[in-house]
Structure formats: structure tokens, C-alpha cells
PDB file of C-alpha atoms in Angstrom:
ATOM      1  CA  MET A  30      88.770  24.440  25.285  1.00 41.00           C
ATOM      2  CA  SER A  31      91.224  21.600  25.861  1.00 40.00           C
ATOM      3  CA  THR A  32      92.260  20.667  29.361  1.00 41.00           C
ATOM      4  CA  SER A  33      95.721  19.604  28.011  1.00 40.00           C
ATOM      5  CA  ASN A  34      98.694  20.552  30.369  1.00 39.00           C
ATOM      6  CA  SER A  35     101.407  20.159  27.710  1.00 35.00           C
ATOM      7  CA  THR A  36     102.094  23.892  27.821  1.00 34.00           C
ATOM      8  CA  LEU A  37     102.132  25.758  31.028  1.00 34.00           C
ATOM      9  CA  THR A  38     103.462  29.354  30.694  1.00 33.00           C
ATOM     10  CA  VAL A  39     102.801  31.848  33.457  1.00 33.00           C
ATOM     11  CA  GLY A  40     102.180  35.512  32.009  1.00 36.00           C
ATOM     12  CA  THR A  41     100.053  38.628  32.216  1.00 33.00           C
ATOM     13  CA  VAL A  42      97.264  39.421  29.936  1.00 33.00           C
ATOM     14  CA  ALA A  43      95.965  42.636  31.328  1.00 35.00           C
ATOM     15  CA  GLU A  44      93.767  43.150  28.282  1.00 40.00           C
ATOM     16  CA  ALA A  45      91.991  39.944  28.787  1.00 37.00           C
ATOM     17  CA  ALA A  46      91.334  40.662  32.440  1.00 35.00           C
ATOM     18  CA  SER A  47      90.012  44.162  31.716  1.00 37.00           C
ATOM     19  CA  LYS A  48      87.649  42.765  29.111  1.00 39.00           C
ATOM     20  CA  VAL A  49      86.361  40.212  31.688  1.00 39.00           C
ATOM     21  CA  CYS A  50      85.750  42.961  34.244  1.00 38.00           C
ATOM     22  CA  ALA A  51      83.833  44.967  31.764  1.00 36.00           C
ATOM     23  CA  VAL A  52      81.536  42.218  30.803  1.00 37.00           C
ATOM     24  CA  PRO A  53      78.051  42.549  32.323  1.00 38.00           C
ATOM     25  CA  ALA A  54      77.324  39.830  34.878  1.00 39.00           C
ATOM     26  CA  PRO A  55      74.822  37.806  32.764  1.00 42.00           C
ATOM     27  CA  ALA A  56      77.264  37.276  29.933  1.00 55.00           C
ATOM     28  CA  LEU A  57      79.920  34.657  29.934  1.00 59.00           C
ATOM     29  CA  PRO A  58      83.384  35.945  30.157  1.00 59.00           C
ATOM     30  CA  GLN A  59      85.706  35.560  27.247  1.00 67.00           C
ATOM     31  CA  ILE A  60      89.290  34.771  28.037  1.00 74.00           C
ATOM     32  CA  PRO A  61      91.446  34.364  24.842  1.00 70.00           C
ATOM     33  CA  ASP A  62      94.309  32.253  26.411  1.00 76.00           C
ATOM     34  CA  PRO A  63      93.357  31.061  29.946  1.00 77.00           C
ATOM     35  CA  GLN A  64      96.827  29.317  30.330  1.00 77.00           C
ATOM     36  CA  HIS A  65      98.628  32.660  30.066  1.00 74.00           C
ATOM     37  CA  VAL A  66      96.656  34.556  32.623  1.00 76.00           C
ATOM     38  CA  ALA A  67      98.953  35.878  35.568  1.00 77.00           C
ATOM     39  CA  PRO A  68      98.290  34.039  39.023  1.00 74.00           C
ATOM     40  CA  ALA A  69      96.943  37.239  40.628  1.00 76.00           C
ATOM     41  CA  ASP A  70      94.383  37.646  37.611  1.00 78.00           C
ATOM     42  CA  ALA A  71      93.711  34.016  37.825  1.00 80.00           C
ATOM     43  CA  ARG A  72      92.532  34.116  41.389  1.00 81.00           C
ATOM     44  CA  ARG A  73      90.211  37.058  40.750  1.00 82.00           C
ATOM     45  CA  LEU A  74      88.899  35.564  37.562  1.00 85.00           C
ATOM     46  CA  SER A  75      88.328  32.204  39.194  1.00 86.00           C
ATOM     47  CA  LYS A  76      85.958  33.796  41.654  1.00 86.00           C
ATOM     48  CA  LEU A  77      83.926  35.193  38.988  1.00 86.00           C
ATOM     49  CA  LEU A  78      83.908  31.963  36.890  1.00 88.00           C
ATOM     50  CA  PHE A  79      82.934  29.817  39.894  1.00 88.00           C
ATOM     51  CA  SER A  80      80.030  32.148  40.631  1.00 86.00           C
ATOM     52  CA  ARG A  81      78.911  31.683  36.987  1.00 86.00           C
ATOM     53  CA  LEU A  82      79.536  28.016  37.081  1.00 87.00           C
ATOM     54  CA  GLU A  83      77.147  27.582  40.157  1.00 84.00           C
ATOM     55  CA  ALA A  84      74.393  29.277  38.160  1.00 85.00           C
ATOM     56  CA  LEU A  85      74.733  27.276  34.897  1.00 85.00           C
ATOM     57  CA  GLU A  86      73.166  23.931  34.250  1.00 86.00           C
ATOM     58  CA  GLU A  87      75.580  21.071  34.186  1.00 85.00           C
ATOM     59  CA  GLY A  88      76.025  19.469  30.669  1.00 84.00           C
ATOM     60  CA  THR A  89      75.341  22.698  28.696  1.00 88.00           C
ATOM     61  CA  SER A  90      77.985  24.232  26.429  1.00 88.00           C
ATOM     62  CA  GLU A  91      78.254  27.238  28.635  1.00 88.00           C
ATOM     63  CA  TYR A  92      78.914  25.116  31.648  1.00 90.00           C
ATOM     64  CA  GLN A  93      81.583  23.116  29.863  1.00 90.00           C
ATOM     65  CA  TYR A  94      83.169  26.443  28.672  1.00 88.00           C
ATOM     66  CA  VAL A  95      83.424  27.813  32.162  1.00 89.00           C
ATOM     67  CA  ARG A  96      84.687  24.580  33.733  1.00 90.00           C
ATOM     68  CA  ASN A  97      87.263  24.174  31.095  1.00 90.00           C
ATOM     69  CA  THR A  98      88.434  27.753  31.389  1.00 90.00           C
ATOM     70  CA  LEU A  99      88.732  27.188  35.102  1.00 91.00           C
ATOM     71  CA  ILE A 100      90.897  24.086  34.486  1.00 91.00           C
ATOM     72  CA  GLU A 101      93.326  25.671  31.923  1.00 90.00           C
ATOM     73  CA  MET A 102      93.630  28.907  33.981  1.00 89.00           C
ATOM     74  CA  ASN A 103      94.537  27.006  37.145  1.00 90.00           C
ATOM     75  CA  LEU A 104      97.042  24.548  35.563  1.00 91.00           C
ATOM     76  CA  THR A 105      99.791  26.741  37.047  1.00 89.00           C
ATOM     77  CA  LEU A 106      98.765  25.212  40.445  1.00 90.00           C
ATOM     78  CA  VAL A 107      99.621  21.719  39.027  1.00 92.00           C
ATOM     79  CA  ARG A 108     103.002  22.663  37.831  1.00 90.00           C
ATOM     80  CA  TYR A 109     103.529  24.362  41.241  1.00 89.00           C
ATOM     81  CA  VAL A 110     102.770  21.141  43.087  1.00 90.00           C
ATOM     82  CA  ALA A 111     104.548  18.844  40.630  1.00 88.00           C
ATOM     83  CA  ARG A 112     107.778  20.887  41.165  1.00 87.00           C
ATOM     84  CA  ARG A 113     107.783  19.812  44.872  1.00 85.00           C
ATOM     85  CA  PHE A 114     108.495  16.219  43.580  1.00 81.00           C
ATOM     86  CA  SER A 115     111.184  16.995  41.048  1.00 77.00           C
ATOM     87  CA  SER A 116     113.652  14.895  42.898  1.00 71.00           C
ATOM     88  CA  ARG A 117     111.581  11.878  41.957  1.00 70.00           C
ATOM     89  CA  LYS A 118     112.638   9.693  38.934  1.00 67.00           C
ATOM     90  CA  GLU A 119     109.161   9.814  37.487  1.00 70.00           C
ATOM     91  CA  SER A 120     108.704  12.094  34.437  1.00 77.00           C
ATOM     92  CA  LEU A 121     107.223  15.655  35.052  1.00 83.00           C
ATOM     93  CA  GLU A 122     104.672  14.892  32.339  1.00 86.00           C
ATOM     94  CA  ASP A 123     103.258  11.990  34.082  1.00 84.00           C
ATOM     95  CA  MET A 124     102.949  14.095  37.501  1.00 87.00           C
ATOM     96  CA  LEU A 125     101.265  16.876  35.637  1.00 90.00           C
ATOM     97  CA  GLN A 126      98.697  14.534  33.952  1.00 90.00           C
ATOM     98  CA  VAL A 127      97.757  13.011  37.365  1.00 90.00           C
ATOM     99  CA  GLY A 128      97.858  16.374  39.043  1.00 92.00           C
ATOM    100  CA  THR A 129      95.422  17.672  36.588  1.00 93.00           C
ATOM    101  CA  ILE A 130      92.940  15.019  37.734  1.00 93.00           C
ATOM    102  CA  GLY A 131      93.233  16.382  41.267  1.00 92.00           C
ATOM    103  CA  LEU A 132      92.570  19.893  39.968  1.00 93.00           C
ATOM    104  CA  ILE A 133      89.391  18.751  38.124  1.00 93.00           C
ATOM    105  CA  LYS A 134      88.099  17.024  41.338  1.00 93.00           C
ATOM    106  CA  ALA A 135      88.907  20.223  43.204  1.00 92.00           C
ATOM    107  CA  ILE A 136      86.821  22.389  40.603  1.00 92.00           C
ATOM    108  CA  ASP A 137      83.942  19.903  40.773  1.00 91.00           C
ATOM    109  CA  ARG A 138      83.806  20.065  44.447  1.00 90.00           C
ATOM    110  CA  TYR A 139      84.516  23.668  45.295  1.00 90.00           C
ATOM    111  CA  ASP A 140      81.797  25.476  47.084  1.00 89.00           C
ATOM    112  CA  PRO A 141      82.132  29.281  46.562  1.00 86.00           C
ATOM    113  CA  SER A 142      79.766  30.036  49.413  1.00 84.00           C
ATOM    114  CA  ARG A 143      82.214  28.701  52.068  1.00 84.00           C
ATOM    115  CA  ASP A 144      84.432  31.939  51.215  1.00 81.00           C
ATOM    116  CA  VAL A 145      87.566  29.641  51.165  1.00 86.00           C
ATOM    117  CA  GLU A 146      90.351  30.425  48.698  1.00 87.00           C
ATOM    118  CA  PHE A 147      90.109  27.893  45.728  1.00 90.00           C
ATOM    119  CA  THR A 148      93.875  27.302  46.188  1.00 88.00           C
ATOM    120  CA  THR A 149      93.300  25.999  49.720  1.00 89.00           C
ATOM    121  CA  LEU A 150      91.102  23.097  48.357  1.00 89.00           C
ATOM    122  CA  ALA A 151      92.931  22.578  45.128  1.00 91.00           C
ATOM    123  CA  VAL A 152      96.693  22.104  46.342  1.00 91.00           C
ATOM    124  CA  PRO A 153      95.768  19.070  48.677  1.00 91.00           C
ATOM    125  CA  TYR A 154      93.679  17.493  45.868  1.00 91.00           C
ATOM    126  CA  ILE A 155      96.390  17.855  43.396  1.00 92.00           C
ATOM    127  CA  GLN A 156      99.176  16.670  45.843  1.00 89.00           C
ATOM    128  CA  GLY A 157      97.025  13.679  46.928  1.00 88.00           C
ATOM    129  CA  GLU A 158      96.557  12.519  43.253  1.00 88.00           C
ATOM    130  CA  ILE A 159     100.365  12.663  42.660  1.00 87.00           C
ATOM    131  CA  LYS A 160     101.112  10.829  45.829  1.00 81.00           C
ATOM    132  CA  ARG A 161      98.552   8.259  44.915  1.00 81.00           C
ATOM    133  CA  PHE A 162     100.350   7.905  41.621  1.00 81.00           C
ATOM    134  CA  PHE A 163     103.539   7.226  43.243  1.00 75.00           C
ATOM    135  CA  ARG A 164     102.042   4.619  45.537  1.00 70.00           C
ATOM    136  CA  ASP A 165     100.309   2.744  42.751  1.00 65.00           C
ATOM    137  CA  THR A 166     102.888   2.854  39.985  1.00 63.00           C
ATOM    138  CA  THR A 167     106.437   3.406  41.191  1.00 59.00           C
ATOM    139  CA  TRP A 168     106.950   0.068  43.047  1.00 55.00           C
ATOM    140  CA  SER A 169     108.877  -2.319  40.846  1.00 52.00           C
ATOM    141  CA  VAL A 170     107.019  -5.218  42.787  1.00 57.00           C
ATOM    142  CA  ARG A 171     103.569  -4.569  43.871  1.00 61.00           C
ATOM    143  CA  VAL A 172     103.139  -4.955  47.598  1.00 61.00           C
ATOM    144  CA  PRO A 173     100.313  -4.349  50.001  1.00 69.00           C
ATOM    145  CA  ARG A 174      99.693  -0.666  50.907  1.00 67.00           C
ATOM    146  CA  ARG A 175     100.491  -1.303  54.579  1.00 75.00           C
ATOM    147  CA  LEU A 176     103.972  -2.439  53.514  1.00 70.00           C
ATOM    148  CA  GLN A 177     104.472   0.696  51.231  1.00 68.00           C
ATOM    149  CA  GLU A 178     103.545   2.918  54.271  1.00 72.00           C
ATOM    150  CA  LEU A 179     105.800   0.933  56.503  1.00 78.00           C
ATOM    151  CA  ARG A 180     108.723   1.511  54.117  1.00 74.00           C
ATOM    152  CA  ILE A 181     108.400   5.265  54.934  1.00 76.00           C
ATOM    153  CA  ASP A 182     108.165   4.624  58.567  1.00 81.00           C
ATOM    154  CA  LEU A 183     111.229   2.499  58.466  1.00 82.00           C
ATOM    155  CA  ALA A 184     113.314   5.006  56.501  1.00 79.00           C
ATOM    156  CA  ARG A 185     112.388   7.786  59.035  1.00 81.00           C
ATOM    157  CA  ALA A 186     113.123   5.551  61.976  1.00 83.00           C
ATOM    158  CA  ARG A 187     116.480   4.378  60.477  1.00 81.00           C
ATOM    159  CA  GLU A 188     117.487   8.125  59.959  1.00 82.00           C
ATOM    160  CA  GLU A 189     116.422   8.995  63.731  1.00 82.00           C
ATOM    161  CA  LEU A 190     118.383   6.135  64.975  1.00 82.00           C
ATOM    162  CA  GLU A 191     121.441   6.793  63.070  1.00 79.00           C
ATOM    163  CA  GLY A 192     121.338  10.328  64.183  1.00 79.00           C
ATOM    164  CA  GLU A 193     121.496   9.046  67.774  1.00 79.00           C
ATOM    165  CA  GLY A 194     124.436   6.566  67.038  1.00 73.00           C
ATOM    166  CA  SER A 195     126.853   5.826  64.436  1.00 54.00           C
ATOM    167  CA  HIS A 196     125.918   2.102  63.476  1.00 75.00           C
ATOM    168  CA  GLU A 197     123.171   0.726  61.334  1.00 79.00           C
ATOM    169  CA  PRO A 198     120.114   0.097  63.481  1.00 83.00           C
ATOM    170  CA  SER A 199     119.229  -3.631  63.832  1.00 85.00           C
ATOM    171  CA  VAL A 200     115.758  -5.149  63.444  1.00 86.00           C
ATOM    172  CA  ALA A 201     115.252  -5.235  67.102  1.00 87.00           C
ATOM    173  CA  GLU A 202     116.155  -1.584  67.465  1.00 86.00           C
ATOM    174  CA  LEU A 203     113.820  -0.518  64.700  1.00 87.00           C
ATOM    175  CA  ALA A 204     111.016  -2.713  66.199  1.00 86.00           C
ATOM    176  CA  ASP A 205     111.445  -1.057  69.591  1.00 86.00           C
ATOM    177  CA  HIS A 206     111.599   2.364  68.044  1.00 84.00           C
ATOM    178  CA  LEU A 207     108.333   1.883  66.039  1.00 86.00           C
ATOM    179  CA  ASP A 208     106.724  -0.144  68.817  1.00 88.00           C
ATOM    180  CA  MET A 209     106.318  -3.085  66.511  1.00 86.00           C
ATOM    181  CA  SER A 210     107.189  -6.807  66.453  1.00 88.00           C
ATOM    182  CA  GLU A 211     110.411  -7.820  64.933  1.00 87.00           C
ATOM    183  CA  GLU A 212     108.343 -10.012  62.460  1.00 87.00           C
ATOM    184  CA  GLU A 213     106.666  -6.949  61.288  1.00 84.00           C
ATOM    185  CA  VAL A 214     109.695  -5.037  60.721  1.00 84.00           C
ATOM    186  CA  ALA A 215     111.514  -7.999  58.928  1.00 85.00           C
ATOM    187  CA  GLU A 216     108.515  -8.283  56.549  1.00 82.00           C
ATOM    188  CA  GLY A 217     108.735  -4.513  55.877  1.00 79.00           C
ATOM    189  CA  LEU A 218     112.544  -4.594  55.206  1.00 78.00           C
ATOM    190  CA  VAL A 219     111.959  -7.430  52.819  1.00 75.00           C
ATOM    191  CA  ALA A 220     109.051  -5.461  51.041  1.00 71.00           C
ATOM    192  CA  CYS A 221     111.470  -2.506  50.659  1.00 68.00           C
ATOM    193  CA  ASN A 222     113.501  -4.459  48.154  1.00 65.00           C
ATOM    194  CA  GLY A 223     110.500  -4.358  45.847  1.00 60.00           C
ATOM    195  CA  TYR A 224     110.590  -0.491  45.488  1.00 57.00           C
ATOM    196  CA  ASP A 225     113.521  -0.344  43.010  1.00 56.00           C
ATOM    197  CA  SER A 226     114.651  -2.700  40.329  1.00 55.00           C
ATOM    198  CA  ASP A 227     117.647  -2.877  38.275  1.00 59.00           C
ATOM    199  CA  SER A 228     118.502  -4.483  34.859  1.00 61.00           C
ATOM    200  CA  ILE A 229     120.295  -7.518  34.738  1.00 64.00           C
ATOM    201  CA  ASP A 230     122.162  -6.239  31.757  1.00 67.00           C
ATOM    202  CA  ARG A 231     123.706  -3.415  33.863  1.00 67.00           C
ATOM    203  CA  PRO A 232     127.508  -3.517  33.737  1.00 72.00           C
ATOM    204  CA  ILE A 233     129.360  -4.069  36.992  1.00 70.00           C
ATOM    205  CA  GLN A 234     132.346  -1.731  37.274  1.00 66.00           C
ATOM    206  CA  ALA A 235     135.392  -2.221  39.531  1.00 61.00           C
ATOM    207  CA  GLY A 236     136.401   0.371  42.062  1.00 57.00           C
ATOM    208  CA  GLY A 237     138.758   3.083  41.495  1.00 53.00           C
ATOM    209  CA  GLY A 238     138.801   6.084  39.187  1.00 52.00           C
ATOM    210  CA  GLY A 239     138.989   4.066  35.979  1.00 52.00           C
ATOM    211  CA  LYS A 240     135.749   2.236  36.724  1.00 56.00           C
ATOM    212  CA  GLN A 241     136.756  -0.799  34.618  1.00 60.00           C
ATOM    213  CA  GLN A 242     133.805  -3.028  33.565  1.00 60.00           C
ATOM    214  CA  THR A 243     134.094  -6.473  35.087  1.00 67.00           C
ATOM    215  CA  GLY A 244     130.892  -8.079  33.736  1.00 69.00           C
ATOM    216  CA  PHE A 245     127.229  -7.794  34.146  1.00 71.00           C
ATOM    217  CA  VAL A 246     124.607  -8.225  36.939  1.00 65.00           C
ATOM    218  CA  ALA A 247     123.304 -11.350  34.949  1.00 68.00           C
ATOM    219  CA  ASP A 248     126.516 -13.007  35.506  1.00 72.00           C
ATOM    220  CA  LEU A 249     125.916 -13.100  39.307  1.00 72.00           C
ATOM    221  CA  ILE A 250     122.543 -14.780  39.019  1.00 71.00           C
ATOM    222  CA  GLY A 251     122.656 -18.500  39.508  1.00 68.00           C
ATOM    223  CA  ALA A 252     121.030 -21.071  37.505  1.00 71.00           C
ATOM    224  CA  ASP A 253     119.122 -24.269  38.386  1.00 72.00           C
ATOM    225  CA  ASP A 254     121.604 -27.182  38.881  1.00 73.00           C
ATOM    226  CA  PRO A 255     120.353 -30.246  37.090  1.00 71.00           C
ATOM    227  CA  ALA A 256     122.315 -32.421  39.588  1.00 74.00           C
ATOM    228  CA  LEU A 257     120.021 -31.146  42.385  1.00 77.00           C
ATOM    229  CA  ALA A 258     116.959 -32.688  40.674  1.00 76.00           C
ATOM    230  CA  LEU A 259     118.894 -35.911  40.291  1.00 78.00           C
ATOM    231  CA  ALA A 260     119.735 -36.000  43.957  1.00 81.00           C
ATOM    232  CA  GLU A 261     116.186 -35.479  44.792  1.00 81.00           C
ATOM    233  CA  ASP A 262     114.994 -38.354  42.509  1.00 80.00           C
ATOM    234  CA  ILE A 263     117.687 -40.709  43.957  1.00 83.00           C
ATOM    235  CA  GLN A 264     116.409 -39.859  47.615  1.00 86.00           C
ATOM    236  CA  ALA A 265     112.803 -40.553  46.491  1.00 86.00           C
ATOM    237  CA  LEU A 266     113.773 -43.751  44.774  1.00 86.00           C
ATOM    238  CA  LYS A 267     115.621 -45.350  47.826  1.00 88.00           C
ATOM    239  CA  PRO A 268     112.697 -46.739  49.668  1.00 88.00           C
ATOM    240  CA  HIS A 269     111.236 -48.225  46.503  1.00 88.00           C
ATOM    241  CA  LEU A 270     114.664 -49.994  45.706  1.00 88.00           C
ATOM    242  CA  ALA A 271     114.475 -51.458  49.204  1.00 88.00           C
ATOM    243  CA  GLU A 272     111.320 -53.181  48.254  1.00 89.00           C
ATOM    244  CA  LEU A 273     112.995 -55.124  45.265  1.00 89.00           C
ATOM    245  CA  ASP A 274     114.064 -58.600  45.709  1.00 91.00           C
ATOM    246  CA  GLU A 275     117.806 -59.568  45.431  1.00 91.00           C
ATOM    247  CA  ARG A 276     117.806 -60.743  41.877  1.00 90.00           C
ATOM    248  CA  GLU A 277     115.890 -57.372  40.790  1.00 91.00           C
ATOM    249  CA  ARG A 278     118.468 -55.379  42.552  1.00 90.00           C
ATOM    250  CA  LEU A 279     121.262 -57.397  41.008  1.00 91.00           C
ATOM    251  CA  LEU A 280     119.933 -56.707  37.558  1.00 91.00           C
ATOM    252  CA  LEU A 281     119.649 -53.014  38.167  1.00 90.00           C
ATOM    253  CA  GLN A 282     123.253 -53.001  39.378  1.00 91.00           C
ATOM    254  CA  LEU A 283     124.699 -54.769  36.388  1.00 91.00           C
ATOM    255  CA  ARG A 284     122.709 -52.867  33.823  1.00 91.00           C
ATOM    256  CA  PHE A 285     122.950 -49.265  35.418  1.00 88.00           C
ATOM    257  CA  GLY A 286     125.858 -49.558  37.888  1.00 88.00           C
ATOM    258  CA  ALA A 287     128.202 -51.729  35.753  1.00 90.00           C
ATOM    259  CA  GLU A 288     126.787 -50.516  32.590  1.00 90.00           C
ATOM    260  CA  MET A 289     126.643 -54.003  30.972  1.00 92.00           C
ATOM    261  CA  THR A 290     124.600 -54.783  28.157  1.00 92.00           C
ATOM    262  CA  GLN A 291     121.369 -57.076  28.140  1.00 92.00           C
ATOM    263  CA  THR A 292     123.490 -59.789  26.397  1.00 92.00           C
ATOM    264  CA  GLU A 293     126.308 -59.587  28.890  1.00 92.00           C
ATOM    265  CA  ILE A 294     123.961 -59.767  31.715  1.00 90.00           C
ATOM    266  CA  GLY A 295     122.267 -62.735  30.250  1.00 91.00           C
ATOM    267  CA  GLU A 296     125.554 -64.548  29.813  1.00 91.00           C
ATOM    268  CA  GLU A 297     126.342 -63.666  33.412  1.00 89.00           C
ATOM    269  CA  LEU A 298     123.181 -64.992  34.883  1.00 89.00           C
ATOM    270  CA  GLY A 299     122.468 -67.840  32.386  1.00 91.00           C
ATOM    271  CA  LEU A 300     119.440 -65.847  30.948  1.00 91.00           C
ATOM    272  CA  SER A 301     118.536 -64.981  27.467  1.00 92.00           C
ATOM    273  CA  GLN A 302     118.813 -61.328  26.279  1.00 92.00           C
ATOM    274  CA  MET A 303     115.020 -61.214  25.641  1.00 93.00           C
ATOM    275  CA  HIS A 304     114.321 -62.499  29.287  1.00 92.00           C
ATOM    276  CA  VAL A 305     116.736 -59.833  30.733  1.00 91.00           C
ATOM    277  CA  SER A 306     114.972 -57.135  28.760  1.00 93.00           C
ATOM    278  CA  ARG A 307     111.535 -58.258  30.028  1.00 93.00           C
ATOM    279  CA  LEU A 308     112.758 -58.283  33.668  1.00 92.00           C
ATOM    280  CA  LEU A 309     114.215 -54.783  33.388  1.00 92.00           C
ATOM    281  CA  THR A 310     111.162 -53.300  31.865  1.00 93.00           C
ATOM    282  CA  ARG A 311     109.005 -54.876  34.635  1.00 92.00           C
ATOM    283  CA  ILE A 312     111.336 -53.616  37.303  1.00 92.00           C
ATOM    284  CA  CYS A 313     111.506 -50.015  35.851  1.00 91.00           C
ATOM    285  CA  ASN A 314     107.823 -49.855  35.565  1.00 91.00           C
ATOM    286  CA  LYS A 315     107.385 -51.031  39.209  1.00 90.00           C
ATOM    287  CA  LEU A 316     109.772 -48.191  40.314  1.00 89.00           C
ATOM    288  CA  ARG A 317     108.054 -45.544  38.096  1.00 88.00           C
ATOM    289  CA  GLU A 318     104.561 -46.426  39.475  1.00 88.00           C
ATOM    290  CA  GLY A 319     105.998 -46.202  42.989  1.00 86.00           C
ATOM    291  CA  LEU A 320     107.413 -42.678  42.343  1.00 82.00           C
ATOM    292  CA  LEU A 321     104.297 -41.377  40.639  1.00 83.00           C
ATOM    293  CA  ALA A 322     102.145 -42.710  43.496  1.00 80.00           C
ATOM    294  CA  THR A 323     104.165 -40.822  46.093  1.00 71.00           C
ATOM    295  CA  ALA A 324     104.801 -37.642  43.986  1.00 60.00           C
TER     296      ALA A 324
END
């Protein structure tokens, strides 16, 4: 039988339960529709199936039948636990899938000889898998586990401190409340920003009942200013310019400051245009090599 959890309907199939009870112990019980067995019948039938599973050899078709029947018959436990997290934004289908993994682990590790109800073991396993799913997949930016756990502690501490006063607790107050350093709290607060993300195409709406759209989030995001790179280059170039002699600096000033042509510079200094070109090329190469050497 399939272990799919796409259809989980709670019902009572009294006929199936009565047939199972009437089957002799050595025979495998036949349950036509395990997912529709009522919870009370499921608990009783689970005890019978677990005792049969313990006596069967793993890997046989009979073993797989009993194990799969136990899984399908107890999928209502997965839905029960998943409903506790209904306020989360994750889809119910995803929670049911990971919760079923916890159910399978509980079935494989359940020991009937301990005389403990199966639900006592299964519910923590299912809940643990769902919580692990939240921890591993719901953060928009992956952060270390200690910071994920710190986010929960910070939220709880903020709630407690706000209950005592009316103001937003400071980093120092949170650190004192949690008996941590302010650096650790600050790191945790920064990491909290990685939990949720938002689309840069989300429209921004003005206040008031009309909620008039005023733009998009992307409009608030800055871009690299090319003038900043130019300013950095100028600062890096200054010490190399200081190493040039007076005539070299004059050539650069006339060519790039006064924006004179090479012919005009030649007439100004009494040089040929070709000689000015060679001088400017040599000066620029010297400056370029100096910048690359200090990069």
C-alpha cells in the first residue's frame, strides 16, 4: 500500500475492524482502507499490527504490508500535529510530508514490549520533523543554528520586557535579561533580519484608507555611484602624481586639465605633436604601473 498522505479522512469502518478481530493470530489482518479507520479502532489495530510486525522478517512482502498499513492508518496523527502549526506560512502539504517522515521513524523504533502507547512516541517524532523542516527551510537567509535559536529567545525576552514596561527594550536591556553580552544580542538582532524576505517589486502604499500606490520597494534601493570609484582612483593616484617632475605634471595639466590637443600643447611648449604624444604615453604608462603595483 502507498504511504501517500494526500488524502486523510477520519471515519469508522466497523466492518473492517470486526473482520480483523475475527482473523486467527497467525494470519495477517486485511484492512481494506487503512486511512478511513476511526482513531479508536486505529489504536486497537495498531497494537495487533505491531505485535505481528515484531514477528515478521524485515524485507518480506508481509512485513512491508504490515508496516505500510501502520503508516496509512496513523496518518491522522500527522494531520493532528500539523494543524498545531496552521498559523505558519508554509503549506499544509509540505508539513504533512515531513511529518510523515517522523511517523515512519516512530513506527520503525517503537517497541511494543515497553507497554507504552504508540501515540506517546509518534507525536514527538512527528513534531520534531516539522520543527526541523521550519529550521532548515523557512529562513530566507541561511544563518547558523545558534542564531536561529537566539531569535526565539530574543522574541520571548522582548515580549516579557514589553510586558513590564511600555517602551521597546534596548540591546543592553535584552542582554541583561538573557544574561548575554551586548555583542551577542546585536548579532542575533541582525540575524533576525534573515528570517523574512520581501519582493523588491512589492508596491509601496501611502497611508490612509485609500492606500494609494506611491512606487515600488526597488525604487528605494540605491545603486553604485560611479563617481565614488572615480574619487577612489584620484586618491590612489595622488602619491604617484607627486613623484612626477614639473614638465610631466605640466603636460598632464594641459592635456587633461585644460583639455588642449597634442598639437596645441606642442605649440605651447615648442615641441612636435609626435614628441608630445610619446611623452604623454610614457607618463600614463608610469602612472598605470604605479597604480597596479599598489592595488
